[in-house]
PDB file of C-alpha atoms in Angstrom:
ATOM      1  CA  MET A   8    -117.134  85.868 -15.429  1.00 35.00           C
ATOM      2  CA  SER A   9    -120.745  85.232 -14.394  1.00 48.00           C
ATOM      3  CA  GLU A  10    -121.649  84.968 -10.848  1.00 51.00           C
ATOM      4  CA  ARG A  11    -122.743  81.219 -11.201  1.00 50.00           C
ATOM      5  CA  ALA A  12    -119.274  80.537 -12.854  1.00 41.00           C
ATOM      6  CA  SER A  13    -117.700  82.372  -9.643  1.00 53.00           C
ATOM      7  CA  GLN A  14    -119.052  80.407  -7.172  1.00 52.00           C
ATOM      8  CA  GLU A  15    -115.982  78.705  -4.892  1.00 52.00           C
ATOM      9  CA  SER A  16    -115.552  75.204  -4.588  1.00 47.00           C
ATOM     10  CA  ARG A  17    -118.928  74.337  -5.447  1.00 67.00           C
ATOM     11  CA  LYS A  18    -120.113  75.239  -2.099  1.00 85.00           C
ATOM     12  CA  PRO A  19    -123.610  74.547  -1.313  1.00 92.00           C
ATOM     13  CA  LEU A  20    -126.200  77.657  -2.220  1.00 97.00           C
ATOM     14  CA  LEU A  21    -127.629  78.637   1.218  1.00 98.00           C
ATOM     15  CA  ALA A  22    -131.182  80.487   1.266  1.00 98.00           C
ATOM     16  CA  ALA A  23    -132.984  82.240   4.283  1.00 99.00           C
ATOM     17  CA  ILE A  24    -136.168  84.148   4.872  1.00 99.00           C
ATOM     18  CA  GLU A  25    -136.314  86.213   8.432  1.00 98.00           C
ATOM     19  CA  ALA A  26    -139.972  86.503   8.219  1.00 97.00           C
ATOM     20  CA  GLY A  27    -140.739  89.101  10.934  1.00 92.00           C
ATOM     21  CA  GLY A  28    -144.009  90.791  11.879  1.00 89.00           C
ATOM     22  CA  THR A  29    -142.989  93.925  10.207  1.00 91.00           C
ATOM     23  CA  LYS A  30    -140.506  92.973   7.301  1.00 94.00           C
ATOM     24  CA  PHE A  31    -139.351  89.871   5.682  1.00 98.00           C
ATOM     25  CA  VAL A  32    -135.782  89.731   4.624  1.00 98.00           C
ATOM     26  CA  CYS A  33    -134.834  87.008   2.248  1.00 99.00           C
ATOM     27  CA  ALA A  34    -131.153  86.310   1.023  1.00 99.00           C
ATOM     28  CA  VAL A  35    -129.015  83.532  -0.579  1.00 98.00           C
ATOM     29  CA  GLY A  36    -125.248  82.650  -0.147  1.00 98.00           C
ATOM     30  CA  TYR A  37    -122.337  80.556   0.606  1.00 97.00           C
ATOM     31  CA  ASP A  38    -121.163  81.819   3.908  1.00 95.00           C
ATOM     32  CA  PRO A  39    -123.864  82.894   6.460  1.00 95.00           C
ATOM     33  CA  PHE A  40    -121.946  86.238   7.437  1.00 92.00           C
ATOM     34  CA  GLU A  41    -121.535  87.218   3.972  1.00 94.00           C
ATOM     35  CA  PRO A  42    -124.824  86.978   2.054  1.00 95.00           C
ATOM     36  CA  LEU A  43    -124.250  87.263  -1.917  1.00 97.00           C
ATOM     37  CA  ARG A  44    -127.917  89.023  -2.261  1.00 98.00           C
ATOM     38  CA  GLU A  45    -130.627  90.434  -0.033  1.00 98.00           C
ATOM     39  CA  HIS A  46    -134.061  91.879  -0.389  1.00 98.00           C
ATOM     40  CA  ARG A  47    -135.951  93.502   2.364  1.00 98.00           C
ATOM     41  CA  PHE A  48    -139.569  94.319   2.174  1.00 98.00           C
ATOM     42  CA  PRO A  49    -142.673  95.020   4.312  1.00 97.00           C
ATOM     43  CA  THR A  50    -144.786  92.190   5.597  1.00 97.00           C
ATOM     44  CA  ARG A  51    -148.036  92.331   4.060  1.00 96.00           C
ATOM     45  CA  ASP A  52    -150.754  89.493   3.553  1.00 96.00           C
ATOM     46  CA  PRO A  53    -149.487  86.145   2.995  1.00 97.00           C
ATOM     47  CA  GLU A  54    -150.302  85.647  -0.737  1.00 97.00           C
ATOM     48  CA  THR A  55    -148.669  88.990  -1.579  1.00 98.00           C
ATOM     49  CA  THR A  56    -145.556  88.593   0.667  1.00 98.00           C
ATOM     50  CA  MET A  57    -144.700  84.623  -0.121  1.00 98.00           C
ATOM     51  CA  ALA A  58    -145.128  85.788  -3.856  1.00 98.00           C
ATOM     52  CA  GLU A  59    -142.556  88.365  -3.305  1.00 98.00           C
ATOM     53  CA  ALA A  60    -139.988  85.919  -1.457  1.00 99.00           C
ATOM     54  CA  ALA A  61    -140.551  83.193  -3.959  1.00 98.00           C
ATOM     55  CA  GLU A  62    -139.723  85.801  -7.043  1.00 98.00           C
ATOM     56  CA  PHE A  63    -136.408  86.887  -5.121  1.00 99.00           C
ATOM     57  CA  PHE A  64    -135.524  82.922  -4.990  1.00 98.00           C
ATOM     58  CA  LYS A  65    -136.211  82.213  -8.358  1.00 98.00           C
ATOM     59  CA  GLN A  66    -134.074  85.041  -9.609  1.00 98.00           C
ATOM     60  CA  ALA A  67    -131.233  83.925  -7.217  1.00 98.00           C
ATOM     61  CA  ILE A  68    -131.543  80.338  -8.821  1.00 97.00           C
ATOM     62  CA  ALA A  69    -131.170  81.636 -12.065  1.00 97.00           C
ATOM     63  CA  ASP A  70    -128.105  83.846 -11.232  1.00 97.00           C
ATOM     64  CA  PHE A  71    -126.346  81.361  -8.665  1.00 96.00           C
ATOM     65  CA  GLY A  72    -127.561  77.912  -9.460  1.00 95.00           C
ATOM     66  CA  GLU A  73    -129.742  75.594  -7.093  1.00 96.00           C
ATOM     67  CA  ILE A  74    -130.495  76.056  -3.486  1.00 97.00           C
ATOM     68  CA  SER A  75    -129.006  73.478  -1.194  1.00 97.00           C
ATOM     69  CA  SER A  76    -131.218  73.996   1.830  1.00 97.00           C
ATOM     70  CA  MET A  77    -133.413  76.722   3.075  1.00 98.00           C
ATOM     71  CA  ALA A  78    -134.336  77.988   6.877  1.00 98.00           C
ATOM     72  CA  VAL A  79    -136.941  80.266   7.558  1.00 98.00           C
ATOM     73  CA  GLY A  80    -136.787  82.182  10.763  1.00 98.00           C
ATOM     74  CA  ALA A  81    -140.729  82.959  11.444  1.00 97.00           C
ATOM     75  CA  PHE A  82    -142.483  85.572  13.545  1.00 93.00           C
ATOM     76  CA  GLY A  83    -144.398  83.260  16.188  1.00 85.00           C
ATOM     77  CA  PRO A  84    -146.189  81.251  17.289  1.00 93.00           C
ATOM     78  CA  VAL A  85    -144.954  78.862  14.784  1.00 96.00           C
ATOM     79  CA  ASP A  86    -144.991  74.994  14.330  1.00 97.00           C
ATOM     80  CA  VAL A  87    -141.183  74.256  14.679  1.00 96.00           C
ATOM     81  CA  ARG A  88    -141.758  70.483  15.396  1.00 95.00           C
ATOM     82  CA  PRO A  89    -140.276  68.527  12.270  1.00 94.00           C
ATOM     83  CA  ASP A  90    -142.413  65.562  13.109  1.00 94.00           C
ATOM     84  CA  SER A  91    -145.663  67.600  13.267  1.00 94.00           C
ATOM     85  CA  GLU A  92    -148.171  67.336  10.610  1.00 95.00           C
ATOM     86  CA  GLY A  93    -148.481  71.198  10.802  1.00 96.00           C
ATOM     87  CA  TYR A  94    -144.715  71.751  10.744  1.00 97.00           C
ATOM     88  CA  GLY A  95    -144.180  75.306   9.261  1.00 97.00           C
ATOM     89  CA  SER A  96    -147.378  76.546   9.988  1.00 98.00           C
ATOM     90  CA  ILE A  97    -148.115  80.131  11.765  1.00 97.00           C
ATOM     91  CA  LEU A  98    -150.225  79.240  14.941  1.00 95.00           C
ATOM     92  CA  THR A  99    -152.294  81.957  16.843  1.00 89.00           C
ATOM     93  CA  THR A 100    -151.470  85.315  15.689  1.00 86.00           C
ATOM     94  CA  PRO A 101    -152.985  88.845  15.745  1.00 79.00           C
ATOM     95  CA  LYS A 102    -151.589  89.424  12.287  1.00 85.00           C
ATOM     96  CA  PRO A 103    -154.764  89.264  10.054  1.00 89.00           C
ATOM     97  CA  GLY A 104    -154.790  86.124   7.525  1.00 94.00           C
ATOM     98  CA  TRP A 105    -151.778  84.649   8.795  1.00 97.00           C
ATOM     99  CA  LYS A 106    -152.938  82.052  11.174  1.00 96.00           C
ATOM    100  CA  GLY A 107    -152.725  78.391   9.836  1.00 97.00           C
ATOM    101  CA  THR A 108    -150.175  79.883   6.999  1.00 98.00           C
ATOM    102  CA  ASN A 109    -147.926  76.800   6.379  1.00 98.00           C
ATOM    103  CA  LEU A 110    -144.681  78.401   5.279  1.00 98.00           C
ATOM    104  CA  ILE A 111    -142.921  75.260   3.779  1.00 98.00           C
ATOM    105  CA  LYS A 112    -146.031  74.383   1.564  1.00 97.00           C
ATOM    106  CA  GLU A 113    -146.240  78.482   0.499  1.00 97.00           C
ATOM    107  CA  LEU A 114    -142.600  78.198  -0.640  1.00 97.00           C
ATOM    108  CA  ARG A 115    -142.720  74.603  -2.058  1.00 96.00           C
ATOM    109  CA  SER A 116    -146.056  75.414  -4.315  1.00 97.00           C
ATOM    110  CA  ARG A 117    -144.055  78.482  -5.542  1.00 97.00           C
ATOM    111  CA  ILE A 118    -140.302  77.383  -6.102  1.00 97.00           C
ATOM    112  CA  GLY A 119    -140.394  73.610  -6.206  1.00 94.00           C
ATOM    113  CA  ASP A 120    -139.311  70.876  -3.716  1.00 93.00           C
ATOM    114  CA  SER A 121    -135.538  70.233  -4.760  1.00 93.00           C
ATOM    115  CA  PHE A 122    -134.228  71.585  -1.538  1.00 95.00           C
ATOM    116  CA  THR A 123    -134.872  70.946   2.158  1.00 95.00           C
ATOM    117  CA  VAL A 124    -136.622  73.522   4.379  1.00 97.00           C
ATOM    118  CA  HIS A 125    -136.220  74.029   8.041  1.00 97.00           C
ATOM    119  CA  VAL A 126    -138.514  76.459   9.941  1.00 98.00           C
ATOM    120  CA  ASP A 127    -137.612  77.927  13.386  1.00 97.00           C
ATOM    121  CA  THR A 128    -138.681  81.388  15.034  1.00 96.00           C
ATOM    122  CA  ASP A 129    -136.892  84.663  13.883  1.00 96.00           C
ATOM    123  CA  VAL A 130    -135.800  85.117  17.567  1.00 96.00           C
ATOM    124  CA  ASN A 131    -134.180  81.760  17.904  1.00 97.00           C
ATOM    125  CA  ALA A 132    -132.252  82.779  14.474  1.00 97.00           C
ATOM    126  CA  ALA A 133    -131.238  85.813  16.095  1.00 97.00           C
ATOM    127  CA  ALA A 134    -130.006  84.011  19.220  1.00 97.00           C
ATOM    128  CA  VAL A 135    -127.707  81.861  16.802  1.00 97.00           C
ATOM    129  CA  GLY A 136    -126.343  84.690  14.991  1.00 97.00           C
ATOM    130  CA  GLU A 137    -125.479  86.326  18.004  1.00 97.00           C
ATOM    131  CA  ALA A 138    -123.888  83.338  19.620  1.00 97.00           C
ATOM    132  CA  LEU A 139    -121.593  82.791  16.309  1.00 95.00           C
ATOM    133  CA  TYR A 140    -120.921  85.830  15.541  1.00 95.00           C
ATOM    134  CA  GLY A 141    -121.926  88.639  18.416  1.00 97.00           C
ATOM    135  CA  ALA A 142    -122.177  89.260  21.980  1.00 98.00           C
ATOM    136  CA  ALA A 143    -122.786  85.639  23.008  1.00 98.00           C
ATOM    137  CA  ARG A 144    -119.323  84.327  20.744  1.00 97.00           C
ATOM    138  CA  GLY A 145    -118.097  81.103  22.521  1.00 95.00           C
ATOM    139  CA  LYS A 146    -121.435  80.748  24.511  1.00 97.00           C
ATOM    140  CA  ARG A 147    -123.582  77.275  24.293  1.00 97.00           C
ATOM    141  CA  HIS A 148    -126.172  78.344  26.520  1.00 98.00           C
ATOM    142  CA  VAL A 149    -127.985  81.540  25.544  1.00 98.00           C
ATOM    143  CA  ALA A 150    -131.104  83.659  26.025  1.00 98.00           C
ATOM    144  CA  TYR A 151    -131.816  86.419  23.585  1.00 98.00           C
ATOM    145  CA  ILE A 152    -134.465  88.983  24.132  1.00 98.00           C
ATOM    146  CA  THR A 153    -135.428  91.461  21.498  1.00 97.00           C
ATOM    147  CA  VAL A 154    -137.754  94.539  22.155  1.00 97.00           C
ATOM    148  CA  GLY A 155    -139.199  96.551  19.813  1.00 94.00           C
ATOM    149  CA  THR A 156    -142.789  96.636  18.196  1.00 91.00           C
ATOM    150  CA  GLY A 157    -143.148  93.131  20.319  1.00 93.00           C
ATOM    151  CA  VAL A 158    -140.946  91.423  22.568  1.00 97.00           C
ATOM    152  CA  GLY A 159    -139.463  88.138  21.514  1.00 95.00           C
ATOM    153  CA  GLY A 160    -137.068  85.990  22.935  1.00 96.00           C
ATOM    154  CA  GLY A 161    -134.602  82.858  21.849  1.00 96.00           C
ATOM    155  CA  VAL A 162    -133.125  80.220  23.804  1.00 97.00           C
ATOM    156  CA  LEU A 163    -130.240  78.153  22.798  1.00 97.00           C
ATOM    157  CA  TYR A 164    -129.371  75.046  24.645  1.00 96.00           C
ATOM    158  CA  ASP A 165    -125.761  73.614  23.689  1.00 96.00           C
ATOM    159  CA  GLY A 166    -125.546  75.809  20.769  1.00 94.00           C
ATOM    160  CA  LYS A 167    -128.974  74.592  19.549  1.00 94.00           C
ATOM    161  CA  PRO A 168    -132.357  76.321  19.747  1.00 94.00           C
ATOM    162  CA  LEU A 169    -134.447  75.082  22.299  1.00 93.00           C
ATOM    163  CA  LEU A 170    -137.590  72.883  21.487  1.00 89.00           C
ATOM    164  CA  GLY A 171    -140.231  70.801  23.598  1.00 87.00           C
ATOM    165  CA  ILE A 172    -143.766  70.989  23.078  1.00 88.00           C
ATOM    166  CA  LEU A 173    -143.413  74.431  21.140  1.00 88.00           C
ATOM    167  CA  HIS A 174    -140.659  76.853  21.404  1.00 93.00           C
ATOM    168  CA  PRO A 175    -140.509  79.240  24.033  1.00 92.00           C
ATOM    169  CA  GLU A 176    -142.376  82.616  23.999  1.00 94.00           C
ATOM    170  CA  ILE A 177    -140.388  84.871  26.376  1.00 96.00           C
ATOM    171  CA  GLY A 178    -142.391  87.539  25.127  1.00 96.00           C
ATOM    172  CA  HIS A 179    -145.474  85.970  26.555  1.00 96.00           C
ATOM    173  CA  MET A 180    -143.964  85.384  30.135  1.00 97.00           C
ATOM    174  CA  SER A 181    -146.018  86.492  33.126  1.00 97.00           C
ATOM    175  CA  VAL A 182    -144.676  89.394  34.793  1.00 97.00           C
ATOM    176  CA  PRO A 183    -145.691  91.209  38.085  1.00 95.00           C
ATOM    177  CA  ASP A 184    -147.892  94.507  37.425  1.00 94.00           C
ATOM    178  CA  LEU A 185    -145.560  96.984  38.668  1.00 94.00           C
ATOM    179  CA  GLU A 186    -148.148  99.627  37.742  1.00 87.00           C
ATOM    180  CA  GLY A 187    -150.560  98.585  40.033  1.00 66.00           C
ATOM    181  CA  SER A 188    -154.299  97.154  39.165  1.00 55.00           C
ATOM    182  CA  GLY A 189    -156.839  99.738  37.782  1.00 53.00           C
ATOM    183  CA  SER A 190    -157.114 102.236  34.921  1.00 52.00           C
ATOM    184  CA  GLY A 191    -153.697 103.367  35.206  1.00 64.00           C
ATOM    185  CA  SER A 192    -152.501  99.783  34.332  1.00 79.00           C
ATOM    186  CA  ILE A 193    -151.722  99.143  30.399  1.00 87.00           C
ATOM    187  CA  SER A 194    -151.227  96.143  28.441  1.00 92.00           C
ATOM    188  CA  VAL A 195    -151.143  96.220  24.729  1.00 95.00           C
ATOM    189  CA  CYS A 196    -151.169  92.142  24.472  1.00 94.00           C
ATOM    190  CA  PRO A 197    -154.607  91.170  23.060  1.00 91.00           C
ATOM    191  CA  PHE A 198    -154.026  87.682  24.919  1.00 91.00           C
ATOM    192  CA  HIS A 199    -152.588  88.616  28.154  1.00 93.00           C
ATOM    193  CA  GLU A 200    -153.292  91.158  30.726  1.00 91.00           C
ATOM    194  CA  CYS A 201    -149.740  91.183  32.064  1.00 95.00           C
ATOM    195  CA  CYS A 202    -147.333  89.368  30.048  1.00 97.00           C
ATOM    196  CA  LEU A 203    -143.983  90.851  29.110  1.00 98.00           C
ATOM    197  CA  GLU A 204    -144.788  92.164  25.634  1.00 97.00           C
ATOM    198  CA  GLY A 205    -147.890  93.542  26.926  1.00 97.00           C
ATOM    199  CA  LYS A 206    -146.288  95.620  29.466  1.00 97.00           C
ATOM    200  CA  ALA A 207    -142.502  96.145  27.879  1.00 98.00           C
ATOM    201  CA  SER A 208    -142.683  96.546  23.858  1.00 97.00           C
ATOM    202  CA  GLY A 209    -142.580  99.741  22.097  1.00 97.00           C
ATOM    203  CA  PRO A 210    -146.459 100.063  21.667  1.00 97.00           C
ATOM    204  CA  ALA A 211    -146.823  99.699  25.417  1.00 97.00           C
ATOM    205  CA  ILE A 212    -144.442 102.500  26.218  1.00 97.00           C
ATOM    206  CA  GLN A 213    -146.253 104.755  23.895  1.00 97.00           C
ATOM    207  CA  SER A 214    -149.949 103.674  25.261  1.00 96.00           C
ATOM    208  CA  ARG A 215    -148.602 104.385  28.835  1.00 95.00           C
ATOM    209  CA  TRP A 216    -147.046 107.608  28.172  1.00 96.00           C
ATOM    210  CA  GLY A 217    -148.936 109.067  25.224  1.00 95.00           C
ATOM    211  CA  THR A 218    -145.734 109.249  23.130  1.00 96.00           C
ATOM    212  CA  PRO A 219    -143.031 106.968  21.534  1.00 96.00           C
ATOM    213  CA  GLY A 220    -140.369 105.426  23.616  1.00 96.00           C
ATOM    214  CA  TYR A 221    -137.909 107.379  21.193  1.00 95.00           C
ATOM    215  CA  GLU A 222    -139.165 110.688  22.058  1.00 97.00           C
ATOM    216  CA  LEU A 223    -138.963 110.334  25.954  1.00 97.00           C
ATOM    217  CA  PRO A 224    -135.968 111.923  27.682  1.00 97.00           C
ATOM    218  CA  ASP A 225    -133.445 109.610  29.169  1.00 96.00           C
ATOM    219  CA  HIS A 226    -134.125 110.530  32.465  1.00 95.00           C
ATOM    220  CA  HIS A 227    -138.290 109.947  31.820  1.00 97.00           C
ATOM    221  CA  GLU A 228    -139.524 107.798  34.739  1.00 96.00           C
ATOM    222  CA  ALA A 229    -140.593 105.399  31.728  1.00 96.00           C
ATOM    223  CA  TRP A 230    -137.251 103.926  31.580  1.00 98.00           C
ATOM    224  CA  ASN A 231    -136.893 102.838  35.369  1.00 97.00           C
ATOM    225  CA  LEU A 232    -140.803 100.971  34.755  1.00 97.00           C
ATOM    226  CA  GLU A 233    -139.123  99.570  31.590  1.00 98.00           C
ATOM    227  CA  ALA A 234    -136.130  98.365  33.139  1.00 98.00           C
ATOM    228  CA  ALA A 235    -138.020  96.629  36.128  1.00 98.00           C
ATOM    229  CA  TYR A 236    -140.108  94.719  33.732  1.00 98.00           C
ATOM    230  CA  LEU A 237    -137.026  93.507  31.374  1.00 99.00           C
ATOM    231  CA  ALA A 238    -135.129  92.875  34.587  1.00 99.00           C
ATOM    232  CA  HIS A 239    -137.904  90.417  35.931  1.00 98.00           C
ATOM    233  CA  ALA A 240    -137.807  88.610  32.697  1.00 98.00           C
ATOM    234  CA  ALA A 241    -134.097  88.176  32.854  1.00 99.00           C
ATOM    235  CA  VAL A 242    -134.426  86.842  36.645  1.00 98.00           C
ATOM    236  CA  ASN A 243    -136.850  84.546  35.732  1.00 98.00           C
ATOM    237  CA  LEU A 244    -134.835  83.321  32.797  1.00 98.00           C
ATOM    238  CA  THR A 245    -131.914  82.978  35.261  1.00 98.00           C
ATOM    239  CA  ALA A 246    -133.985  80.856  37.952  1.00 97.00           C
ATOM    240  CA  THR A 247    -135.736  78.647  35.463  1.00 96.00           C
ATOM    241  CA  TRP A 248    -132.872  77.888  33.069  1.00 94.00           C
ATOM    242  CA  ALA A 249    -129.639  79.727  33.867  1.00 95.00           C
ATOM    243  CA  PRO A 250    -127.956  80.857  30.803  1.00 97.00           C
ATOM    244  CA  GLU A 251    -124.816  81.516  30.381  1.00 98.00           C
ATOM    245  CA  ILE A 252    -125.372  85.039  29.056  1.00 98.00           C
ATOM    246  CA  ILE A 253    -128.479  87.099  28.353  1.00 99.00           C
ATOM    247  CA  VAL A 254    -128.343  89.334  25.347  1.00 98.00           C
ATOM    248  CA  PHE A 255    -130.711  92.189  24.864  1.00 98.00           C
ATOM    249  CA  GLY A 256    -131.531  93.590  21.671  1.00 96.00           C
ATOM    250  CA  GLY A 257    -134.225  95.853  19.365  1.00 95.00           C
ATOM    251  CA  GLY A 258    -134.853  99.194  19.099  1.00 95.00           C
ATOM    252  CA  VAL A 259    -136.087  99.979  22.419  1.00 97.00           C
ATOM    253  CA  LEU A 260    -132.758  99.004  23.955  1.00 97.00           C
ATOM    254  CA  GLN A 261    -131.092 101.788  21.983  1.00 96.00           C
ATOM    255  CA  LYS A 262    -132.279 104.312  24.655  1.00 97.00           C
ATOM    256  CA  PRO A 263    -128.926 105.132  26.455  1.00 97.00           C
ATOM    257  CA  GLY A 264    -128.783 103.876  29.818  1.00 98.00           C
ATOM    258  CA  LEU A 265    -131.460 101.220  29.866  1.00 99.00           C
ATOM    259  CA  LEU A 266    -129.279  98.351  29.790  1.00 99.00           C
ATOM    260  CA  GLU A 267    -127.789  99.840  32.804  1.00 98.00           C
ATOM    261  CA  LYS A 268    -130.921 100.092  34.556  1.00 99.00           C
ATOM    262  CA  ILE A 269    -131.700  96.781  33.707  1.00 99.00           C
ATOM    263  CA  ARG A 270    -128.503  95.682  35.276  1.00 99.00           C
ATOM    264  CA  GLU A 271    -129.132  97.375  38.572  1.00 98.00           C
ATOM    265  CA  LYS A 272    -132.863  96.022  39.080  1.00 98.00           C
ATOM    266  CA  PHE A 273    -131.570  92.705  38.034  1.00 98.00           C
ATOM    267  CA  SER A 274    -129.092  92.595  40.889  1.00 98.00           C
ATOM    268  CA  GLU A 275    -131.913  93.812  43.383  1.00 98.00           C
ATOM    269  CA  LEU A 276    -134.265  91.284  42.260  1.00 98.00           C
ATOM    270  CA  ALA A 277    -131.518  88.370  42.573  1.00 98.00           C
ATOM    271  CA  GLY A 278    -130.593  89.548  45.952  1.00 96.00           C
ATOM    272  CA  GLY A 279    -127.161  87.983  45.998  1.00 94.00           C
ATOM    273  CA  TYR A 280    -128.761  84.587  45.772  1.00 96.00           C
ATOM    274  CA  TRP A 281    -126.751  83.304  42.391  1.00 94.00           C
ATOM    275  CA  GLU A 282    -122.954  83.150  42.051  1.00 93.00           C
ATOM    276  CA  LEU A 283    -123.002  84.959  38.605  1.00 94.00           C
ATOM    277  CA  PRO A 284    -120.412  86.437  36.328  1.00 90.00           C
ATOM    278  CA  ASP A 285    -120.064  90.272  36.348  1.00 96.00           C
ATOM    279  CA  LEU A 286    -123.254  91.607  35.075  1.00 98.00           C
ATOM    280  CA  GLU A 287    -121.504  93.374  32.518  1.00 97.00           C
ATOM    281  CA  GLU A 288    -120.684  90.045  31.197  1.00 97.00           C
ATOM    282  CA  TYR A 289    -123.902  88.040  31.922  1.00 98.00           C
ATOM    283  CA  ILE A 290    -126.401  90.637  30.780  1.00 99.00           C
ATOM    284  CA  GLN A 291    -124.938  92.548  27.351  1.00 98.00           C
ATOM    285  CA  MET A 292    -126.288  94.326  24.418  1.00 98.00           C
ATOM    286  CA  ALA A 293    -126.651  92.459  20.846  1.00 98.00           C
ATOM    287  CA  GLU A 294    -123.926  93.336  18.692  1.00 97.00           C
ATOM    288  CA  LEU A 295    -125.246  92.508  15.183  1.00 94.00           C
ATOM    289  CA  ASP A 296    -128.208  94.635  15.266  1.00 80.00           C
ATOM    290  CA  GLN A 297    -130.269  94.071  12.318  1.00 86.00           C
ATOM    291  CA  LYS A 298    -127.992  91.436  10.806  1.00 92.00           C
ATOM    292  CA  ALA A 299    -128.580  88.812  13.705  1.00 95.00           C
ATOM    293  CA  GLY A 300    -131.743  87.275  12.164  1.00 95.00           C
ATOM    294  CA  ILE A 301    -130.704  86.773   8.515  1.00 96.00           C
ATOM    295  CA  VAL A 302    -127.177  85.656   9.555  1.00 96.00           C
ATOM    296  CA  GLY A 303    -128.658  83.238  11.966  1.00 97.00           C
ATOM    297  CA  THR A 304    -131.160  81.911   9.622  1.00 98.00           C
ATOM    298  CA  LEU A 305    -128.256  81.601   7.062  1.00 98.00           C
ATOM    299  CA  THR A 306    -126.513  79.514   9.642  1.00 97.00           C
ATOM    300  CA  LEU A 307    -129.693  77.028  10.456  1.00 97.00           C
ATOM    301  CA  ALA A 308    -129.717  76.299   6.607  1.00 97.00           C
ATOM    302  CA  SER A 309    -125.929  75.511   6.570  1.00 96.00           C
ATOM    303  CA  ARG A 310    -126.342  73.087   9.478  1.00 93.00           C
ATOM    304  CA  MET A 311    -128.616  71.178   7.434  1.00 86.00           C
ATOM    305  CA  THR A 312    -126.169  70.588   4.626  1.00 76.00           C
ATOM    306  CA  SER A 313    -123.397  69.187   6.848  1.00 61.00           C
TER     307      SER A 313
END
């Protein structure tokens, strides 16, 4: 029996792109948690990258049938307002060639317009994945922070990605300069002198200490400083938005003991002001790891068919 013939109950075929700053993940499936097929490849220039994504979906259509809906979870900032003329466009970004690229138009020109396309951020999509299948299961108001090559954050309000004039940019939240001003203070953000990404991302750790974070021992002073920056972000989110849970993910959070240090510093900064759940419940580690983004993006696509 062919793959197309095995489609169960004529369920709508969902398509998703997790368009990250370092890699793209394309997927199709009927169930968001169980993709039928995935393809991962490095993020290069827009022309090469979008062409490779389009070829994946053309082959998927040939094998499984027409796509019902597609969602894209993109690196930001990106225009995620459906009523905007620039909906789907990458905005200010240091990635060469990507500023002004309209993801929806790029896909339509290569695959066609027989299905709807929804665009959100990659971190909002990951937050959706964690809320449905991961650490934030059962929660409606969720903050998700991932720390790796950059720092990104997704926010869910009543189970849906928060959207105002733009999407949240937790990675560019201002934080105190905990190193003190002067030549010893490090920031790797090209836009801000003292934002969370500039101070706490993987490249910031390497720039500050001269070695990648994964090579630093668990007891190194780097991890107390890293925890302090991330705890400031968690306290700011609690003070301004009061989520039910804050979930941390990304490669930097794989360092043993770092999450516990964040909780300890959070407790110190909070000063007993808020009545919160136990911090082991309130501040948690992501459970889906590399699957959160694509699972969440497929879920966003599924919501367009219901």
